[in-house]
JSON list of C-alpha atoms and ligand atoms in Angstrom, two decimals:
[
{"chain": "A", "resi": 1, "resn": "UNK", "atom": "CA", "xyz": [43.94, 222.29, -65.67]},
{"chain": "A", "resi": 2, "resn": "UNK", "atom": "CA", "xyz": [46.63, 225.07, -67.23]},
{"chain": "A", "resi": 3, "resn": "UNK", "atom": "CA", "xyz": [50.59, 223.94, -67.36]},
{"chain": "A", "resi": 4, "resn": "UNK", "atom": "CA", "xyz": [53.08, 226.35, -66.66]},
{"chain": "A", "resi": 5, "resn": "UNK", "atom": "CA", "xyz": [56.43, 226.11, -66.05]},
{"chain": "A", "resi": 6, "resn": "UNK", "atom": "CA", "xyz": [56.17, 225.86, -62.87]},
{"chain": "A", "resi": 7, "resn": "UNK", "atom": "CA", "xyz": [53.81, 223.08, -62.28]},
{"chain": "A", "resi": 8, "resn": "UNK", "atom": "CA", "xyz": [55.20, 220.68, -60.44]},
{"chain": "A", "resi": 9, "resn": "UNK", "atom": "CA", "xyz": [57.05, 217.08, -61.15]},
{"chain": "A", "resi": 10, "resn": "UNK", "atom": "CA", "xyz": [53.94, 215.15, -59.31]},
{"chain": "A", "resi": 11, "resn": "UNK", "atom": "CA", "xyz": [50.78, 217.14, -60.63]},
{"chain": "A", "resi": 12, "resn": "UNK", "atom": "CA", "xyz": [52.05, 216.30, -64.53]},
{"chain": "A", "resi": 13, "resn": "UNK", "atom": "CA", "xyz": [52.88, 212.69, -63.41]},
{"chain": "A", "resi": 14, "resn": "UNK", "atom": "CA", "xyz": [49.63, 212.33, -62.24]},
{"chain": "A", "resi": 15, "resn": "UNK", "atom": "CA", "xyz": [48.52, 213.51, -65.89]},
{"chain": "A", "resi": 16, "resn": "UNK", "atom": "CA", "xyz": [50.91, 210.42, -66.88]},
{"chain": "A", "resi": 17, "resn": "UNK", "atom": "CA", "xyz": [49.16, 208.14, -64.85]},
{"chain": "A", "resi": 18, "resn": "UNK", "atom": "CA", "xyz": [46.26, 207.91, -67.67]},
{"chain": "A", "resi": 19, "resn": "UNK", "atom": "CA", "xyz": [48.42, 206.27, -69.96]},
{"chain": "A", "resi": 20, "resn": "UNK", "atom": "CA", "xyz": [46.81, 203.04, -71.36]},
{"chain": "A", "resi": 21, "resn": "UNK", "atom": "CA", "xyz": [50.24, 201.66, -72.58]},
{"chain": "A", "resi": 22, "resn": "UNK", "atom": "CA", "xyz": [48.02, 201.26, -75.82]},
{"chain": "A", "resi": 23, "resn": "UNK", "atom": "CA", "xyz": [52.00, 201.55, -77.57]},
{"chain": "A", "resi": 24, "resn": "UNK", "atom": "CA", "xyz": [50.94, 204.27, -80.22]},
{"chain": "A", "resi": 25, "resn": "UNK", "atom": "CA", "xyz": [53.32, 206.70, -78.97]},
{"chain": "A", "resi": 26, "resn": "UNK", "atom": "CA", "xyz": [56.04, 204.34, -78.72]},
{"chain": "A", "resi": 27, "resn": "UNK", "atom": "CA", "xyz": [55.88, 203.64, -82.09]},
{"chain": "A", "resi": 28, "resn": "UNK", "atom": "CA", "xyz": [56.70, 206.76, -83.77]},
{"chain": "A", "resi": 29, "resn": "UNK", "atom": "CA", "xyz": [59.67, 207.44, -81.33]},
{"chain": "A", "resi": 30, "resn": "UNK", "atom": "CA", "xyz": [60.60, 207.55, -77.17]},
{"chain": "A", "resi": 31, "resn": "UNK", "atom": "CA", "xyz": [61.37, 209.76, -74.50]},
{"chain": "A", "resi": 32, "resn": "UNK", "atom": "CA", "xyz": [64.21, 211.76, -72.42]},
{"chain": "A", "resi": 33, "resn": "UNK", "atom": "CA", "xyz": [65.24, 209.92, -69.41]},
{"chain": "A", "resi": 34, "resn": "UNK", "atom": "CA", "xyz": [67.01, 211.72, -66.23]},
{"chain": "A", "resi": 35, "resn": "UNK", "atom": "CA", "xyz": [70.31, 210.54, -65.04]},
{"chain": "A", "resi": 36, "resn": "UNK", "atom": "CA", "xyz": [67.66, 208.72, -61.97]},
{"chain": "A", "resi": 37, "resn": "UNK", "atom": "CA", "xyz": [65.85, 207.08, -64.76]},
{"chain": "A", "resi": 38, "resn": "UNK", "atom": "CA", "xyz": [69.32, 205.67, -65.83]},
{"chain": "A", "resi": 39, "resn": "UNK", "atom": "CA", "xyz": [69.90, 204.46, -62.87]},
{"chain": "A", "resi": 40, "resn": "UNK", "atom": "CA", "xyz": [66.55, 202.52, -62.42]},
{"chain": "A", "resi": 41, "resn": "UNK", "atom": "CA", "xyz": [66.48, 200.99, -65.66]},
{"chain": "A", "resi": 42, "resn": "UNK", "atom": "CA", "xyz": [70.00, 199.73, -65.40]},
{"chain": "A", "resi": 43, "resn": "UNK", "atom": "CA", "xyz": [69.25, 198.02, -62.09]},
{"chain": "A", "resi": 44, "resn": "UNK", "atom": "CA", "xyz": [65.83, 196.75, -63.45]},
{"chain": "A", "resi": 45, "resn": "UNK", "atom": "CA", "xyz": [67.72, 195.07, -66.59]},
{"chain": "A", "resi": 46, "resn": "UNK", "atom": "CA", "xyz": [70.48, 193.76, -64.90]},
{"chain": "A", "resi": 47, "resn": "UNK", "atom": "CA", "xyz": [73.35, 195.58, -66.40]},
{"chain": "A", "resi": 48, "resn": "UNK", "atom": "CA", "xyz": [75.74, 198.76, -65.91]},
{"chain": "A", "resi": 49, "resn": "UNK", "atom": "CA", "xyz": [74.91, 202.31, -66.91]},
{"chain": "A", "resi": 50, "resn": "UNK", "atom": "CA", "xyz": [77.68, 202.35, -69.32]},
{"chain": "A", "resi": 51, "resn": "UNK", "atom": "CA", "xyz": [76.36, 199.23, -70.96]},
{"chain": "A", "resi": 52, "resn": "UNK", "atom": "CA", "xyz": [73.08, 200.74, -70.84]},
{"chain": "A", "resi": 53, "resn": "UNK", "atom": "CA", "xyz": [73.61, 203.77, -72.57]},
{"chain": "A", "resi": 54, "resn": "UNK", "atom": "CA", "xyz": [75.89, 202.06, -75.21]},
{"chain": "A", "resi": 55, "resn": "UNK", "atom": "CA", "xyz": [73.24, 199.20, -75.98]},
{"chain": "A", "resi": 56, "resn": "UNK", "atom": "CA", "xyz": [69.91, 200.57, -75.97]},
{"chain": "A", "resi": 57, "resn": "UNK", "atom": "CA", "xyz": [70.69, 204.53, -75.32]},
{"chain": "A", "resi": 58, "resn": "UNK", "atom": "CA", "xyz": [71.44, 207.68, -77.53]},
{"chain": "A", "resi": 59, "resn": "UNK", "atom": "CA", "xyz": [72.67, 211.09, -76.68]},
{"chain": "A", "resi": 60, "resn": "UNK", "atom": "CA", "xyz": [70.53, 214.20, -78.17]},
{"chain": "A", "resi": 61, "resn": "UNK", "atom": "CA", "xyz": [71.26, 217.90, -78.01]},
{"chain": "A", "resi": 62, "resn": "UNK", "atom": "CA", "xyz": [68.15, 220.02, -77.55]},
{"chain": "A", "resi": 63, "resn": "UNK", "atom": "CA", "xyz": [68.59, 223.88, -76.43]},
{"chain": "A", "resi": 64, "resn": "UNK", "atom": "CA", "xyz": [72.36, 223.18, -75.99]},
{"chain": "A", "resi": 65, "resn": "UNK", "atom": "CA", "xyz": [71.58, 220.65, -73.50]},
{"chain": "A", "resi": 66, "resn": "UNK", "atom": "CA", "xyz": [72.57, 216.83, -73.60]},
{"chain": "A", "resi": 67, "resn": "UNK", "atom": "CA", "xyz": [70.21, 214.43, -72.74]},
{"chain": "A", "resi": 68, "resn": "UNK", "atom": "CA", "xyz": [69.66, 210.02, -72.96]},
{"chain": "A", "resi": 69, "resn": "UNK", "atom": "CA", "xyz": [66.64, 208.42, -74.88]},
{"chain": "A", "resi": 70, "resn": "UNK", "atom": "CA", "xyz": [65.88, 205.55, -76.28]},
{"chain": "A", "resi": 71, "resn": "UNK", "atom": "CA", "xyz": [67.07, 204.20, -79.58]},
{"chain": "A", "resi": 72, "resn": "UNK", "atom": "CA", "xyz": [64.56, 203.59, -82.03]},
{"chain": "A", "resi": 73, "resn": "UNK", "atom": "CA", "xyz": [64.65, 200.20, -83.53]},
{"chain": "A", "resi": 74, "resn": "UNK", "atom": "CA", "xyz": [65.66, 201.95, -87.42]},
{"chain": "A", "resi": 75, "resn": "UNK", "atom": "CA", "xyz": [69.59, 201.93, -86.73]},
{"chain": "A", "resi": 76, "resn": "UNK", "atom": "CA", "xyz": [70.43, 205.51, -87.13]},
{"chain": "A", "resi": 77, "resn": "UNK", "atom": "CA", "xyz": [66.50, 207.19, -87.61]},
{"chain": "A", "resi": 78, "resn": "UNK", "atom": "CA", "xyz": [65.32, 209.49, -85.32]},
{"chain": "A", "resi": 79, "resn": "UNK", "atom": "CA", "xyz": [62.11, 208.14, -85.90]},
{"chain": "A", "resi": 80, "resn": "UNK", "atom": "CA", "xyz": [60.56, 204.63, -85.51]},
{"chain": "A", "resi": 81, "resn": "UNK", "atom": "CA", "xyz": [59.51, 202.24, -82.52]},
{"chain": "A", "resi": 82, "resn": "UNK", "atom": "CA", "xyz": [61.13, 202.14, -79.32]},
{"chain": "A", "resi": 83, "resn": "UNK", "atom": "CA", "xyz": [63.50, 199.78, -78.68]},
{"chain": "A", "resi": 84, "resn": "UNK", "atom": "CA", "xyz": [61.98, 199.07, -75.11]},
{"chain": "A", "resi": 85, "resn": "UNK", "atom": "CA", "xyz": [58.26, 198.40, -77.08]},
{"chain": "A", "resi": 86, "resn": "UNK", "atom": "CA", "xyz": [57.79, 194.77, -77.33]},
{"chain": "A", "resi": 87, "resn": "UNK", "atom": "CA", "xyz": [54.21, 193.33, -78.62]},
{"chain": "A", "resi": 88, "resn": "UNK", "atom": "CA", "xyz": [52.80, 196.52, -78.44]},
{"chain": "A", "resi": 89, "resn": "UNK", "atom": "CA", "xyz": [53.38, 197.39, -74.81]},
{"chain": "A", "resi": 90, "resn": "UNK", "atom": "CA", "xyz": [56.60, 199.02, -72.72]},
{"chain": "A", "resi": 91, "resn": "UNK", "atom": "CA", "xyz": [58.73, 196.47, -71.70]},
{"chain": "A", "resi": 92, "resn": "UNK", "atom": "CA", "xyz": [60.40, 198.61, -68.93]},
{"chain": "A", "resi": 93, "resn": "UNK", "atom": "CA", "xyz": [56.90, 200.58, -68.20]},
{"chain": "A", "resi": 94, "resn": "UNK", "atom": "CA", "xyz": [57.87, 200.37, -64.03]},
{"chain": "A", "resi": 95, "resn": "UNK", "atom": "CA", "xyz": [60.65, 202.60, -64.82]},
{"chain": "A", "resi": 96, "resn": "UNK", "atom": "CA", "xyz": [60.42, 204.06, -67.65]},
{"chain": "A", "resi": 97, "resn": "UNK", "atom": "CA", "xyz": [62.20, 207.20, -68.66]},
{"chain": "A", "resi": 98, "resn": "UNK", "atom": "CA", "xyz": [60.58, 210.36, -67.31]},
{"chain": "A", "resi": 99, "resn": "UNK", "atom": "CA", "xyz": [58.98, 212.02, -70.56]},
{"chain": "A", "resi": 100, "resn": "UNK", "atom": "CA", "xyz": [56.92, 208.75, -70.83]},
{"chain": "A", "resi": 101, "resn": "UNK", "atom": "CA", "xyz": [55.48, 208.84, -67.52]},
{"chain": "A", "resi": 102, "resn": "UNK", "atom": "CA", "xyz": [53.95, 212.77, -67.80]},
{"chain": "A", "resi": 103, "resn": "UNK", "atom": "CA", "xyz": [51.20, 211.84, -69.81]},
{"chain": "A", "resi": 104, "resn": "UNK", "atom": "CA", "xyz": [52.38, 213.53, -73.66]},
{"chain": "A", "resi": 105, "resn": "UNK", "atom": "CA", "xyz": [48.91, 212.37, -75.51]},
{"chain": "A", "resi": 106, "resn": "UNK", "atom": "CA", "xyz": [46.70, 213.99, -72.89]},
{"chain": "A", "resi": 107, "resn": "UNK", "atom": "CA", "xyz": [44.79, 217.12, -73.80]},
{"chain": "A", "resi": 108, "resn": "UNK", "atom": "CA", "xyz": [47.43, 218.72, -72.72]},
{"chain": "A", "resi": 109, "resn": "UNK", "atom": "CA", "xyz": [50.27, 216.90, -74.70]},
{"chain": "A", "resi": 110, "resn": "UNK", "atom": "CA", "xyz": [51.97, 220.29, -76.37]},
{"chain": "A", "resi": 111, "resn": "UNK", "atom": "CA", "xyz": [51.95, 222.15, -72.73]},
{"chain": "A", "resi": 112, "resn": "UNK", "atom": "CA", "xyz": [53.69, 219.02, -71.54]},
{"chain": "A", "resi": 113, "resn": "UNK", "atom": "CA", "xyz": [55.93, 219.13, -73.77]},
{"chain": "A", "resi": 114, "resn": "UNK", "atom": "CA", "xyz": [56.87, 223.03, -73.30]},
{"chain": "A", "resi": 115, "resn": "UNK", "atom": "CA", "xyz": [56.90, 221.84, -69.68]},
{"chain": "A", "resi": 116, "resn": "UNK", "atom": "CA", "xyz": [59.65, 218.96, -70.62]},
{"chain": "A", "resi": 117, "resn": "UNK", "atom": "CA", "xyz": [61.76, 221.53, -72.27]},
{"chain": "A", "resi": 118, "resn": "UNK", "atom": "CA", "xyz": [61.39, 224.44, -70.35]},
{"chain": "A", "resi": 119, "resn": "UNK", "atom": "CA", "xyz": [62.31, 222.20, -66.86]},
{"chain": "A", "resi": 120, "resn": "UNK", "atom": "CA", "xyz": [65.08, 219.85, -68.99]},
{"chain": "A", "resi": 121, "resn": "UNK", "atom": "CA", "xyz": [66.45, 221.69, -71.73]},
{"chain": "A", "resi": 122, "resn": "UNK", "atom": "CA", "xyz": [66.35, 225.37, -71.75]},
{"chain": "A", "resi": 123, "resn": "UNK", "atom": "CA", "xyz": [69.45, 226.42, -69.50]},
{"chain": "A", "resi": 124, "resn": "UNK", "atom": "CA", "xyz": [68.56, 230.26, -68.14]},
{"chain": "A", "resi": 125, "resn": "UNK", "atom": "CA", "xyz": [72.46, 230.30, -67.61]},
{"chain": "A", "resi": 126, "resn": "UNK", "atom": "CA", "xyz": [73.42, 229.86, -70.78]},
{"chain": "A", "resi": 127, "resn": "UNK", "atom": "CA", "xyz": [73.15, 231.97, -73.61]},
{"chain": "A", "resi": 128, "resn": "UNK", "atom": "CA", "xyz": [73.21, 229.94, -76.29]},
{"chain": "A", "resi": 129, "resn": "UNK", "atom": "CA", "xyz": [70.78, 227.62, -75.05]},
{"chain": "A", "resi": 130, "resn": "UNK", "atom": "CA", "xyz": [68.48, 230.79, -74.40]},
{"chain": "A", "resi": 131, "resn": "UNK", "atom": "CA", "xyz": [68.74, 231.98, -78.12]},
{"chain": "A", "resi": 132, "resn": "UNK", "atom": "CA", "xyz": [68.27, 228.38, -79.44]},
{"chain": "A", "resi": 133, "resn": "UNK", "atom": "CA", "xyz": [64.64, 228.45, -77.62]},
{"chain": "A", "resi": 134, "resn": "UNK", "atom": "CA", "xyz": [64.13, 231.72, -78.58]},
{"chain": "A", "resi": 135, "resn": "UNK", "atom": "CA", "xyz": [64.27, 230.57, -82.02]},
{"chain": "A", "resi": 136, "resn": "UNK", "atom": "CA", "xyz": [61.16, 228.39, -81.72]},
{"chain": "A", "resi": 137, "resn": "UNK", "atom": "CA", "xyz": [59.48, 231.38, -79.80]},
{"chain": "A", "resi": 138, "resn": "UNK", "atom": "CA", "xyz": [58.16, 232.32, -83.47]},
{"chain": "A", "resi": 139, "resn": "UNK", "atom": "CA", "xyz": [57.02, 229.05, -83.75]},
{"chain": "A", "resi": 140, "resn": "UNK", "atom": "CA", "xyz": [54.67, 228.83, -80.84]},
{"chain": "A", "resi": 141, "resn": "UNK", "atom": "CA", "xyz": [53.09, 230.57, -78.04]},
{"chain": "A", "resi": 142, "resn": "UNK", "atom": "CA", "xyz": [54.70, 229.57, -75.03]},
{"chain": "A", "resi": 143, "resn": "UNK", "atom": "CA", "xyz": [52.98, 228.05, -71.74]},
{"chain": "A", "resi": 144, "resn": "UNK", "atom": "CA", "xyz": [52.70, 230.51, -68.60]},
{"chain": "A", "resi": 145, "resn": "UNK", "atom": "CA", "xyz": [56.75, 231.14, -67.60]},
{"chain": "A", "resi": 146, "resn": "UNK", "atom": "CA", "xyz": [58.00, 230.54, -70.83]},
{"chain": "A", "resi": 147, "resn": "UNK", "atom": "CA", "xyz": [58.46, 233.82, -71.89]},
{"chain": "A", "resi": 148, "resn": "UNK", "atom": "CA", "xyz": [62.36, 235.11, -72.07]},
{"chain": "A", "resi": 149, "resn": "UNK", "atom": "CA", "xyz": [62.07, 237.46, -69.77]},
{"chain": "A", "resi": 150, "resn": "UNK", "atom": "CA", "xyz": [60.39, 235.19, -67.28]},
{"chain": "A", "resi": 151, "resn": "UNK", "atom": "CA", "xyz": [63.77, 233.09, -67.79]},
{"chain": "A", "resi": 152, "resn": "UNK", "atom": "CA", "xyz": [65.94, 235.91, -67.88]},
{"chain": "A", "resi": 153, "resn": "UNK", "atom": "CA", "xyz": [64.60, 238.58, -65.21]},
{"chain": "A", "resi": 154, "resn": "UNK", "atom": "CA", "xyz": [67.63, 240.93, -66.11]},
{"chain": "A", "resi": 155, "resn": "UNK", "atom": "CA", "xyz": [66.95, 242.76, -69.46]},
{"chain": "A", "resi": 156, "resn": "UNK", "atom": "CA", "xyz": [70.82, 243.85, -69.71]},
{"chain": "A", "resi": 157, "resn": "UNK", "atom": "CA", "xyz": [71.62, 240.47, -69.47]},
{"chain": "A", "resi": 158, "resn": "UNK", "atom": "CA", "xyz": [68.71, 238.91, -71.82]},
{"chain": "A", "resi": 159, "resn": "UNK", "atom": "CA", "xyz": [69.91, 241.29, -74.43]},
{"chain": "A", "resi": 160, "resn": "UNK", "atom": "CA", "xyz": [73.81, 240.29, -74.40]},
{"chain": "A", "resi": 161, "resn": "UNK", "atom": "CA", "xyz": [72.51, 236.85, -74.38]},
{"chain": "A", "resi": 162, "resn": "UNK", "atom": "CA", "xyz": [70.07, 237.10, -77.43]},
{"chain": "A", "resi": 163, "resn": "UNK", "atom": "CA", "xyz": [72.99, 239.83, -79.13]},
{"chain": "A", "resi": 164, "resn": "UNK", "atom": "CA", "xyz": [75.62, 236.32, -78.87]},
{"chain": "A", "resi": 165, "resn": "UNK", "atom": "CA", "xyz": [77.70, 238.07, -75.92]},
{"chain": "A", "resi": 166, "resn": "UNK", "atom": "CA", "xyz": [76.85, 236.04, -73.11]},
{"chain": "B", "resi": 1, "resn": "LIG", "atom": "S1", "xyz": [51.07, 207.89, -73.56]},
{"chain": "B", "resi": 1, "resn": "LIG", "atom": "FE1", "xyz": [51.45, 206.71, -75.44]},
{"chain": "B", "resi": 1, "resn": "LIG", "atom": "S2", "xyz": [51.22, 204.58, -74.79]},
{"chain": "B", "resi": 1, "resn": "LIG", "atom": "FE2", "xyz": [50.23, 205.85, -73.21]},
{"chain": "B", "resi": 1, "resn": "LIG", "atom": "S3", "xyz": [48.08, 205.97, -73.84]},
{"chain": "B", "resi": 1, "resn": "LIG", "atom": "FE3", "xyz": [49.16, 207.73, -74.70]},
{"chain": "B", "resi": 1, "resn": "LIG", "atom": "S4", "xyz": [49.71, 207.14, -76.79]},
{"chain": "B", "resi": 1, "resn": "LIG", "atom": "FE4", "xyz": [49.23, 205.25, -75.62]},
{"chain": "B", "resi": 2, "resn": "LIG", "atom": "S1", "xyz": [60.56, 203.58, -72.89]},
{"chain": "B", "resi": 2, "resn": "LIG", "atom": "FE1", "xyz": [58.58, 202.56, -72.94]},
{"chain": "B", "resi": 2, "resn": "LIG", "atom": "S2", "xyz": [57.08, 204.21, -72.73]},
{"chain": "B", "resi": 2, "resn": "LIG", "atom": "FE2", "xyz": [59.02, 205.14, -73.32]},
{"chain": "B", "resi": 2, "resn": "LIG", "atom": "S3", "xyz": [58.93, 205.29, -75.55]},
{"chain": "B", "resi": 2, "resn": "LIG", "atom": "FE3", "xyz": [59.98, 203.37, -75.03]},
{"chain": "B", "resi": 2, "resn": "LIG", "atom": "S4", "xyz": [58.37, 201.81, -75.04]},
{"chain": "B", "resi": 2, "resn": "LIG", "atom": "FE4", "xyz": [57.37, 203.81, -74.91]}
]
């Protein structure tokens, strides 16, 4: 199966569905949750958003976009267990923030996570969020829709945006 862009939410869930909660992933560090995945986990735990985010919650910039994950259990490190991974296994696996449920270790693991950023992160209406991804275009080949121009279908525009005047 390829992963572009514009795969949709279900078909890479269903990718996500394979997971064996073996906890290896976990371990090393956790993933992006949507505002809906706030929501569910709050209500599953028994406590507010606000006390959510403060207690177990962090707030990461990627491509000039704000998003809530996990802490790790190393106060301050970006990487290091989960704090939802108790004896080895998701403690909140029913609702568990969306980047864990699409299936990262897969074969298709780096597409996923292209998919993740391209459909979270990268903001096509703003420019500095399209020149921060452009700056890991060197880096790696991007899935099918990645490409700038696929994001930005106006060249004039593309170019103020990767020249820092949009
Ligand atoms: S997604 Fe993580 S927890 Fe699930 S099988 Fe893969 S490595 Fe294990
Ligand atoms: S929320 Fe669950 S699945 Fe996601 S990283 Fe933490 S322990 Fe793993």
């Amino acid at each position: 199966m390829k992963i572009t862009k514009n795969t949709p939410l279900k078909t890479v869930l269903k990718i996500g569905d394979n997971c064996e909660q073996c906890g290896h992933c976990c371990s090393y560090s956790s993933g992006f949750a949507t505002e809906e995945d706030i929501t569910k986990i709050s209500l599953h735990l028994g406590v507010t958003e606000n006390e959510l985010k403060k207690k177990y919650f962090e707030e990461k910039t990627k491509f000039n976009t704000k998003m809530h994950r996990p802490k790790t259990k190393k106060e301050g490190k970006q990487y290091g267990p989960c704090v939802f991974l108790k004896n080895k296994k998701c403690s909140i696996h029913e609702v568990k923030p969306l980047q864990c449920r699409i299936g990262n270790c897969s074969e298709h693991g780096d597409a996923l996570n292209q998919w993740f950023d391209l459909n979270f992160f990268v903001n096509v209406n703003d420019g500095k969020s399209i020149r921060e991804y452009w700056g890991v275009l060197n880096a790696r080949k991007p899935i099918e829709g990645g490409e700038l121009k696929d994001l930005v279908k106006s060249k004039e525009r593309l170019k103020k945006m990767l020249d820092g005047e949009d």
